[in-house]
């Protein structure tokens, strides 16, 4: 209460310490701003995390698609491997991370020399067409990349495994380099991982195919 004398009269003024129903104290305003900031930070973190997880999922799906496409291409060519156009045996060499064979992979009647191999983390395919007179396979090799982020070498997983005619699914693979005369079945397996820091384990894609022209039963 405030007393003021004016011309002999005393006037009394009263001030209420309570805030109005529509107002905020400074402390309440600071608390509200703090809560709002926390909500914004949480929402931003959730949004960024969602984008990161979506990217990981997309990379895995893309890797799976690329891996399956590469495996299918290899298996299709393995199945139709046959004697070369100059009479060489259908399988040239069979190692852990490289397979060389002959197969007709285009529209002509000649059999091309096809090589699949792992170059660090890139799976490549090379094709050499027969040419010259006399016919031979000394020409330039046409090389393309058919799959990326293949981590078989880092994971100590062979790209190829080979089996003989007794294969039923549980046998031990042939020792590499495999004896091509005994080889009847080829297994290809890809371990794909774009970013080891974001995925717990590599994506595994595999398939098994028999060389049709070498089947004995």
XYZ file of N, CA and C in Angstrom:
651
model
N 0.857 -1.189 0.000
C 0.000 0.000 0.000
C 0.889 1.233 0.000
N 0.509 2.281 -0.753
C 1.255 3.532 -0.848
C 0.354 4.666 -0.393
N 0.858 5.509 0.560
C 0.094 6.663 1.052
C 0.664 7.925 0.449
N -0.165 8.772 -0.101
C 0.251 10.055 -0.680
C -0.674 11.141 -0.136
N -0.065 12.184 0.475
C -0.853 13.312 0.983
C -0.925 14.389 -0.072
N -2.108 14.897 -0.307
C -2.329 15.936 -1.312
C -3.374 16.897 -0.778
N -2.909 18.160 -0.469
C -3.820 19.180 0.066
C -4.535 18.694 1.318
N -3.785 18.033 2.135
C -4.362 17.608 3.408
C -5.109 16.310 3.341
N -5.250 15.796 2.171
C -5.943 14.507 2.022
C -4.917 13.395 1.814
N -5.192 12.279 2.383
C -4.319 11.111 2.233
C -4.978 10.120 1.291
N -4.228 9.803 0.213
C -4.747 8.839 -0.758
C -4.007 7.516 -0.604
N -4.739 6.468 -0.671
C -4.183 5.127 -0.497
C -4.220 4.379 -1.839
N -3.061 3.788 -2.225
C -2.964 2.994 -3.454
C -2.527 1.580 -3.087
N -3.260 0.624 -3.622
C -2.951 -0.780 -3.330
C -2.433 -1.459 -4.607
N -1.352 -2.259 -4.474
C -0.772 -3.009 -5.595
C -0.848 -4.489 -5.272
N -1.346 -5.258 -6.220
C -1.440 -6.705 -6.014
C -0.151 -7.374 -6.481
N 0.355 -8.333 -5.699
C 1.574 -9.073 -6.068
C 1.271 -10.249 -6.977
N 0.013 -10.515 -7.233
C -0.360 -11.644 -8.077
C -0.370 -11.226 -9.539
N 0.126 -12.170 -10.441
C 0.085 -11.881 -11.873
C -1.339 -12.041 -12.364
N -1.653 -11.392 -13.465
C -2.982 -11.528 -14.049
C -3.136 -12.914 -14.642
N -4.388 -13.288 -14.836
C -4.649 -14.626 -15.357
C -4.117 -14.810 -16.763
N -3.878 -13.704 -17.482
C -3.425 -13.796 -18.870
C -1.918 -13.619 -19.006
N -1.207 -13.351 -17.929
C 0.214 -13.059 -18.012
C 1.082 -14.210 -17.542
N 2.433 -14.070 -17.761
C 3.410 -15.067 -17.343
C 4.535 -14.367 -16.601
N 5.049 -15.033 -15.613
C 6.242 -14.510 -14.959
C 7.440 -14.822 -15.832
N 8.547 -14.154 -15.599
C 9.760 -14.381 -16.377
C 10.236 -15.822 -16.238
N 10.140 -16.373 -15.032
C 10.572 -17.750 -14.804
C 9.747 -18.726 -15.627
N 8.436 -18.531 -15.649
C 7.564 -19.417 -16.425
C 7.877 -19.325 -17.914
N 8.182 -18.132 -18.377
C 8.512 -17.943 -19.785
C 9.797 -18.688 -20.151
N 10.797 -18.600 -19.261
C 12.054 -19.301 -19.511
C 11.855 -20.815 -19.523
N 11.046 -21.313 -18.580
C 10.768 -22.748 -18.535
C 10.064 -23.199 -19.809
N 9.077 -22.414 -20.257
C 8.338 -22.758 -21.469
C 9.257 -22.782 -22.689
N 10.163 -21.793 -22.756
C 11.098 -21.759 -23.887
C 12.054 -22.954 -23.854
N 12.474 -23.340 -22.638
C 13.353 -24.497 -22.509
C 12.681 -25.777 -22.967
N 11.428 -25.975 -22.544
C 10.677 -27.167 -22.949
C 10.479 -27.187 -24.459
N 10.157 -26.028 -25.031
C 9.954 -25.936 -26.476
C 11.237 -26.294 -27.229
N 12.382 -25.811 -26.708
C 13.661 -26.115 -27.351
C 13.957 -27.608 -27.310
N 13.659 -28.252 -26.168
C 13.875 -29.692 -26.049
C 13.005 -30.466 -27.029
N 11.754 -30.025 -27.175
C 10.847 -30.681 -28.117
C 11.380 -30.561 -29.542
N 11.865 -29.373 -29.907
C 12.416 -29.157 -31.245
C 13.648 -30.035 -31.470
N 14.526 -30.110 -30.461
C 15.722 -30.943 -30.586
C 15.358 -32.416 -30.744
N 14.383 -32.878 -29.960
C 13.958 -34.276 -30.047
C 13.362 -34.583 -31.414
N 12.524 -33.674 -31.905
C 11.900 -33.876 -33.212
C 12.954 -33.896 -34.319
N 13.949 -33.016 -34.212
C 15.025 -32.975 -35.204
C 15.835 -34.265 -35.187
N 16.147 -34.762 -33.980
C 16.913 -36.006 -33.850
C 16.150 -37.182 -34.448
N 14.845 -37.247 -34.167
C 14.019 -38.326 -34.714
C 13.997 -38.258 -36.240
N 13.883 -37.045 -36.776
C 13.837 -36.865 -38.230
C 15.148 -37.305 -38.876
N 16.279 -36.865 -38.295
C 17.586 -37.224 -38.852
C 17.830 -38.722 -38.741
N 17.459 -39.307 -37.589
C 17.627 -40.754 -37.408
C 16.792 -41.528 -38.418
N 15.572 -41.036 -38.661
C 14.707 -41.688 -39.646
C 15.323 -41.670 -41.032
N 15.901 -40.527 -41.415
C 16.564 -40.440 -42.717
C 17.748 -41.399 -42.793
N 18.512 -41.487 -41.693
C 19.679 -42.372 -41.673
C 19.259 -43.832 -41.817
N 18.238 -44.230 -41.061
C 17.776 -45.619 -41.138
C 17.171 -45.926 -42.509
N 16.465 -44.953 -43.084
C 15.907 -45.156 -44.423
C 17.022 -45.357 -45.445
N 18.108 -44.600 -45.289
C 19.249 -44.746 -46.191
C 19.872 -46.128 -46.066
N 20.015 -46.608 -44.814
C 20.585 -47.938 -44.583
C 19.715 -49.009 -45.225
N 18.403 -48.906 -45.006
C 17.475 -49.894 -45.571
C 17.531 -49.864 -47.094
N 17.563 -48.658 -47.668
C 17.623 -48.532 -49.124
C 18.916 -49.140 -49.663
N 20.040 -48.870 -48.995
C 21.318 -49.435 -49.430
C 21.290 -50.960 -49.378
N 20.671 -51.516 -48.329
C 20.587 -52.970 -48.213
C 19.728 -53.565 -49.324
N 18.603 -52.918 -49.600
C 17.726 -53.407 -50.663
C 18.413 -53.313 -52.020
N 19.116 -52.192 -52.246
C 19.821 -52.019 -53.512
C 20.941 -53.044 -53.646
N 21.665 -53.270 -52.542
C 22.726 -54.272 -52.558
C 22.194 -55.667 -52.808
N 21.048 -55.965 -52.204
C 20.429 -57.279 -52.407
C 20.015 -57.463 -53.864
N 19.433 -56.417 -54.447
C 19.007 -56.482 -55.846
C 20.205 -56.677 -56.775
N 21.254 -55.880 -56.571
C 22.454 -55.992 -57.409
C 23.116 -57.356 -57.242
N 23.174 -57.825 -55.991
C 23.796 -59.120 -55.725
C 23.053 -60.260 -56.387
N 21.741 -60.247 -56.275
C 20.939 -61.307 -56.896
C 21.066 -61.279 -58.409
N 21.123 -60.081 -58.978
C 21.268 -59.970 -60.433
C 22.612 -60.547 -60.882
N 23.670 -60.226 -60.137
C 24.997 -60.737 -60.486
C 25.067 -62.253 -60.341
N 24.513 -62.769 -59.249
C 24.521 -64.221 -59.027
C 23.739 -64.937 -60.121
N 22.596 -64.386 -60.495
C 21.787 -65.000 -61.553
C 22.561 -65.040 -62.872
N 23.252 -63.948 -63.188
C 24.031 -63.908 -64.428
C 25.120 -64.979 -64.422
N 25.819 -65.101 -63.309
C 26.881 -66.109 -63.217
C 26.314 -67.516 -63.360
N 25.228 -67.790 -62.649
C 24.642 -69.127 -62.684
C 24.119 -69.480 -64.071
N 23.540 -68.512 -64.755
C 23.037 -68.766 -66.113
C 24.172 -69.181 -67.042
N 25.319 -68.522 -66.904
C 26.457 -68.837 -67.766
C 27.107 -70.155 -67.358
N 27.182 -70.411 -66.052
C 27.739 -71.688 -65.579
C 26.937 -72.858 -66.140
N 25.626 -72.745 -66.110
C 24.769 -73.852 -66.574
C 25.040 -74.217 -68.035
N 25.326 -73.213 -68.857
C 25.503 -73.499 -70.284
C 26.968 -73.534 -70.714
N 27.875 -73.685 -69.772
C 29.294 -73.824 -70.117
C 29.485 -75.041 -71.015
N 30.328 -74.893 -72.023
C 30.570 -75.992 -72.959
C 31.948 -75.859 -73.591
N 32.293 -76.842 -74.354
C 33.584 -76.864 -75.040
C 33.763 -75.598 -75.876
N 34.993 -75.079 -75.902
C 35.241 -73.849 -76.655
C 35.094 -74.076 -78.157
N 35.153 -72.993 -78.893
C 35.015 -73.080 -80.349
C 36.233 -73.694 -81.016
N 37.304 -73.911 -80.255
C 38.490 -74.566 -80.820
C 38.750 -75.904 -80.118
N 37.741 -76.390 -79.386
C 37.833 -77.719 -78.799
C 38.393 -77.806 -77.397
N 38.637 -76.673 -76.733
C 39.166 -76.702 -75.366
C 38.090 -77.112 -74.368
N 38.509 -77.675 -73.235
C 37.584 -78.123 -72.200
C 36.761 -76.942 -71.698
N 35.528 -77.209 -71.315
C 34.581 -76.137 -70.983
C 35.009 -75.266 -69.802
N 35.676 -75.856 -68.811
C 36.141 -75.091 -67.655
C 37.646 -74.886 -67.773
N 38.077 -73.626 -67.742
C 39.504 -73.317 -67.867
C 40.190 -73.398 -66.510
N 39.645 -72.691 -65.528
C 40.212 -72.714 -64.180
C 39.125 -72.384 -63.170
N 39.295 -72.914 -61.953
C 38.292 -72.735 -60.903
C 39.005 -72.467 -59.583
N 39.046 -71.209 -59.192
C 39.711 -70.807 -57.958
C 38.717 -70.147 -57.012
N 39.208 -69.794 -55.811
C 38.320 -69.220 -54.793
C 37.589 -67.977 -55.285
N 38.320 -67.078 -55.914
C 37.734 -65.798 -56.303
C 37.821 -65.527 -57.801
N 37.985 -66.593 -58.578
C 38.004 -66.442 -60.036
C 37.554 -67.738 -60.698
N 36.698 -67.582 -61.691
C 36.217 -68.721 -62.479
C 36.305 -68.356 -63.957
N 36.926 -69.231 -64.743
C 37.042 -69.004 -66.186
C 36.470 -70.215 -66.910
N 35.597 -69.940 -67.870
C 34.963 -71.029 -68.621
C 34.598 -70.547 -70.020
N 34.086 -71.478 -70.816
C 33.611 -71.142 -72.157
C 32.102 -71.319 -72.208
N 31.431 -70.385 -72.868
C 29.977 -70.474 -73.027
C 29.557 -69.525 -74.139
N 28.476 -69.859 -74.793
C 27.931 -68.976 -75.825
C 27.020 -67.960 -75.139
N 27.493 -66.719 -75.032
C 26.752 -65.700 -74.284
C 26.151 -64.629 -75.192
N 26.236 -64.826 -76.507
C 25.622 -63.854 -77.414
C 24.842 -64.595 -78.492
N 24.513 -63.881 -79.567
C 23.605 -64.449 -80.568
C 24.306 -65.278 -81.642
N 25.641 -65.254 -81.683
C 26.315 -66.032 -82.731
C 26.501 -67.485 -82.288
N 27.163 -68.260 -83.128
C 27.333 -69.690 -82.839
C 28.640 -70.000 -82.113
N 29.469 -68.983 -81.887
C 30.755 -69.201 -81.229
C 30.609 -69.188 -79.704
N 31.522 -69.899 -79.042
C 31.555 -69.879 -77.583
C 32.615 -68.878 -77.123
N 32.206 -67.980 -76.258
C 33.116 -66.969 -75.738
C 33.852 -67.488 -74.495
N 35.004 -66.901 -74.251
C 35.733 -67.185 -73.014
C 35.253 -66.184 -71.968
N 34.701 -66.688 -70.872
C 34.093 -65.819 -69.856
C 34.865 -65.956 -68.546
N 35.179 -64.825 -67.974
C 35.918 -64.820 -66.703
C 35.156 -63.996 -65.671
N 34.930 -64.570 -64.506
C 34.358 -63.856 -63.364
C 35.426 -63.797 -62.279
N 35.641 -62.629 -61.719
C 36.644 -62.532 -60.658
C 36.357 -61.331 -59.752
N 36.950 -61.407 -58.580
C 36.775 -60.363 -57.579
C 38.015 -59.486 -57.557
N 37.818 -58.207 -57.846
C 38.898 -57.226 -57.813
C 38.656 -56.320 -56.609
N 39.304 -56.636 -55.492
C 39.061 -55.951 -54.218
C 37.599 -56.145 -53.812
N 36.761 -55.091 -53.899
C 35.347 -55.246 -53.535
C 34.423 -55.162 -54.749
N 34.988 -55.284 -55.932
C 34.190 -55.198 -57.155
C 34.198 -56.537 -57.889
N 33.016 -57.044 -58.167
C 32.889 -58.284 -58.937
C 32.848 -57.920 -60.419
N 33.737 -58.528 -61.198
C 33.848 -58.185 -62.610
C 33.599 -59.396 -63.491
N 33.187 -59.091 -64.728
C 33.011 -60.126 -65.743
C 33.778 -59.708 -66.987
N 34.572 -60.626 -67.499
C 35.309 -60.352 -68.726
C 34.921 -61.346 -69.807
N 34.741 -60.866 -71.021
C 34.380 -61.728 -72.148
C 35.393 -61.537 -73.273
N 35.938 -62.658 -73.747
C 36.855 -62.633 -74.884
C 36.238 -63.432 -76.023
N 36.016 -62.775 -77.145
C 35.420 -63.442 -78.301
C 36.506 -64.157 -79.112
N 36.187 -65.303 -79.663
C 37.164 -65.976 -80.527
C 37.327 -65.195 -81.826
N 38.541 -65.127 -82.301
C 38.794 -64.369 -83.534
C 40.081 -64.866 -84.178
N 40.317 -64.375 -85.395
C 41.555 -64.690 -86.095
C 41.473 -65.949 -86.942
N 42.543 -66.206 -87.658
C 42.656 -67.390 -88.516
C 44.097 -67.901 -88.423
N 44.330 -68.971 -87.702
C 43.310 -69.846 -87.095
C 42.614 -69.183 -85.903
N 41.430 -69.686 -85.602
C 40.602 -69.136 -84.539
C 41.309 -69.272 -83.187
N 41.196 -68.232 -82.364
C 41.817 -68.262 -81.040
C 41.164 -67.262 -80.099
N 41.654 -67.226 -78.863
C 41.083 -66.348 -77.832
C 42.125 -65.362 -77.313
N 42.923 -64.843 -78.225
C 43.986 -63.917 -77.842
C 43.576 -62.455 -77.975
N 42.325 -62.206 -78.335
C 41.857 -60.835 -78.508
C 41.642 -60.118 -77.184
N 41.233 -58.852 -77.289
C 41.009 -58.026 -76.098
C 39.813 -58.534 -75.300
N 39.931 -58.453 -74.001
C 38.859 -58.870 -73.099
C 37.955 -57.677 -72.795
N 36.660 -57.865 -72.984
C 35.682 -56.820 -72.678
C 35.252 -56.989 -71.221
N 35.598 -56.014 -70.375
C 35.375 -56.131 -68.930
C 34.282 -55.172 -68.464
N 33.374 -55.683 -67.640
C 32.341 -54.854 -67.015
C 32.256 -55.203 -65.534
N 31.774 -54.250 -64.747
C 31.559 -54.470 -63.313
C 30.113 -54.893 -63.107
N 29.906 -56.002 -62.409
C 28.539 -56.504 -62.250
C 28.026 -56.432 -60.815
N 28.904 -56.150 -59.853
C 28.442 -55.955 -58.476
C 29.519 -55.221 -57.686
N 29.057 -54.385 -56.730
C 29.979 -53.592 -55.923
C 29.789 -53.882 -54.435
N 30.743 -53.393 -53.646
C 30.717 -53.554 -52.180
C 30.711 -55.030 -51.777
N 31.399 -55.848 -52.550
C 31.499 -57.279 -52.246
C 32.687 -57.473 -51.300
N 32.416 -57.917 -50.082
C 33.454 -57.972 -49.042
C 33.893 -59.407 -48.735
N 33.785 -60.291 -49.718
C 34.194 -61.686 -49.499
C 35.634 -61.810 -49.022
N 36.525 -61.038 -49.606
C 37.937 -61.137 -49.234
C 38.130 -60.736 -47.779
N 37.527 -59.618 -47.373
C 37.645 -59.163 -45.985
C 37.007 -60.143 -45.014
N 35.944 -60.811 -45.446
C 35.233 -61.763 -44.593
C 35.795 -63.178 -44.694
N 36.828 -63.351 -45.522
C 37.446 -64.672 -45.730
C 36.430 -65.708 -46.210
N 35.548 -65.268 -47.098
C 34.538 -66.152 -47.688
C 34.841 -66.286 -49.182
N 35.106 -67.477 -49.688
C 35.401 -67.621 -51.117
C 34.199 -67.235 -51.974
N 34.475 -66.583 -53.075
C 33.406 -66.214 -54.002
C 32.791 -67.458 -54.629
N 33.639 -68.436 -54.941
C 33.176 -69.682 -55.562
C 33.563 -70.893 -54.718
N 32.684 -71.889 -54.746
C 32.997 -73.213 -54.219
C 32.604 -74.224 -55.285
N 33.343 -75.331 -55.351
C 33.141 -76.303 -56.421
C 32.938 -77.702 -55.835
N 32.086 -78.472 -56.517
C 31.761 -79.817 -56.037
C 31.770 -80.796 -57.204
N 31.949 -82.070 -56.872
C 31.943 -83.097 -57.912
C 30.537 -83.663 -58.084
N 30.422 -84.758 -58.813
C 29.110 -85.309 -59.155
C 28.389 -85.955 -57.973
N 29.070 -86.127 -56.840
C 28.424 -86.738 -55.667
C 27.722 -85.704 -54.797
N 27.711 -84.475 -55.229
C 27.156 -83.390 -54.405
C 25.674 -83.598 -54.100
N 25.335 -83.495 -52.808
C 23.932 -83.559 -52.381
C 23.551 -82.367 -51.514
N 24.528 -81.518 -51.193
C 24.242 -80.335 -50.396
C 25.035 -80.235 -49.113
N 25.657 -81.323 -48.698
C 26.384 -81.302 -47.424
C 27.860 -81.675 -47.563
N 28.292 -81.973 -48.783
C 29.680 -82.378 -48.984
C 30.647 -81.204 -48.809
N 31.900 -81.539 -48.530
C 32.961 -80.544 -48.470
C 33.336 -80.135 -49.892
N 33.580 -78.853 -50.080
C 33.932 -78.354 -51.410
C 35.283 -78.905 -51.853
N 35.484 -78.953 -53.167
C 36.772 -79.374 -53.717
C 37.860 -78.384 -53.313
N 39.057 -78.900 -53.107
C 40.188 -78.031 -52.789
C 40.511 -77.180 -54.016
N 40.780 -75.901 -53.789
C 41.088 -74.991 -54.900
C 42.589 -74.757 -55.017
N 43.075 -74.517 -56.239
C 42.315 -74.544 -57.494
C 41.756 -75.936 -57.765
N 40.477 -75.968 -58.100
C 39.776 -77.245 -58.245
C 40.216 -77.988 -59.499
N 40.159 -79.293 -59.410
C 40.407 -80.146 -60.576
C 39.205 -79.996 -61.508
N 39.396 -79.325 -62.636
C 38.268 -79.013 -63.514
C 37.631 -80.269 -64.091
N 38.393 -81.352 -64.183
C 37.832 -82.601 -64.709
C 36.827 -83.210 -63.736
N 36.967 -82.892 -62.446
C 36.046 -83.421 -61.432
C 34.874 -82.483 -61.170
N 35.002 -81.255 -61.581
C 34.008 -80.231 -61.263
C 32.695 -80.475 -62.006
N 31.614 -80.468 -61.251
C 30.289 -80.598 -61.843
C 29.319 -79.521 -61.333
N 29.565 -79.056 -60.125
C 28.668 -78.096 -59.471
C 29.459 -76.858 -59.070
N 28.849 -75.688 -59.275
C 29.465 -74.423 -58.869
C 28.521 -73.696 -57.917
N 29.081 -73.265 -56.808
C 28.333 -72.442 -55.856
C 28.958 -71.058 -55.834
N 28.138 -70.028 -55.982
C 28.628 -68.657 -55.882
C 27.961 -68.006 -54.681
N 28.735 -67.254 -53.923
C 28.204 -66.589 -52.738
C 28.813 -65.199 -52.612
N 27.947 -64.227 -52.417
C 28.382 -62.842 -52.275
C 28.105 -62.353 -50.863
N 29.098 -61.681 -50.290
C 28.923 -60.973 -49.027
C 28.972 -59.487 -49.374
N 27.837 -58.800 -49.223
C 27.735 -57.414 -49.671
C 27.541 -56.490 -48.475
N 28.367 -55.451 -48.408
C 28.267 -54.487 -47.307
C 28.836 -53.153 -47.771
N 27.969 -52.168 -47.892
C 28.402 -50.856 -48.373
C 29.151 -50.083 -47.302
N 28.621 -50.096 -46.066
C 29.241 -49.348 -44.969
C 29.242 -50.207 -43.714
N 30.384 -50.784 -43.332
C 30.440 -51.654 -42.148
C 30.034 -50.958 -40.857
N 30.142 -49.622 -40.809
C 29.788 -48.888 -39.594
C 28.283 -48.749 -39.414
N 27.512 -49.034 -40.458
C 26.067 -48.835 -40.387
C 25.274 -50.132 -40.378
N 25.876 -51.219 -40.822
C 25.153 -52.494 -40.870
C 25.839 -53.510 -39.962
N 25.064 -54.305 -39.225
C 25.654 -55.267 -38.277
C 26.437 -56.387 -38.949
N 25.925 -56.919 -40.045
C 26.597 -58.000 -40.771
C 26.387 -57.780 -42.266
N 27.279 -58.337 -43.109
C 27.085 -58.215 -44.556
C 25.839 -58.968 -45.023
N 25.294 -58.508 -46.128
C 24.173 -59.192 -46.764
C 24.715 -60.391 -47.541
N 24.097 -61.555 -47.362
C 24.578 -62.785 -48.000
C 23.630 -63.198 -49.127
N 24.196 -63.409 -50.312
C 23.433 -63.885 -51.468
C 24.187 -65.068 -52.065
N 23.501 -66.173 -52.314
C 24.187 -67.332 -52.883
C 23.259 -68.137 -53.780
N 23.866 -68.969 -54.609
C 23.115 -69.875 -55.471
C 24.041 -71.007 -55.912
N 23.441 -72.110 -56.340
C 24.189 -73.285 -56.783
C 23.659 -73.713 -58.145
N 24.567 -74.078 -59.042
C 24.155 -74.540 -60.373
C 25.085 -75.642 -60.849
N 24.551 -76.515 -61.675
C 25.358 -77.589 -62.262
C 25.701 -77.235 -63.702
N 26.855 -77.680 -64.145
C 27.259 -77.493 -65.539
C 26.558 -78.579 -66.350
N 25.554 -78.192 -67.113
C 24.687 -79.171 -67.775
C 25.434 -80.101 -68.717
N 26.381 -79.564 -69.442
C 27.101 -80.384 -70.414
C 28.103 -81.342 -69.783
N 28.267 -81.252 -68.453
C 29.187 -82.158 -67.764
C 28.456 -83.157 -66.887
N 27.141 -83.106 -66.888
C 26.376 -84.026 -66.045
C 26.543 -85.462 -66.543
N 26.718 -86.360 -65.575
C 26.891 -87.772 -65.927
C 25.758 -88.637 -65.411
N 24.776 -87.998 -64.732
C 23.636 -88.774 -64.231
C 22.372 -87.950 -64.310
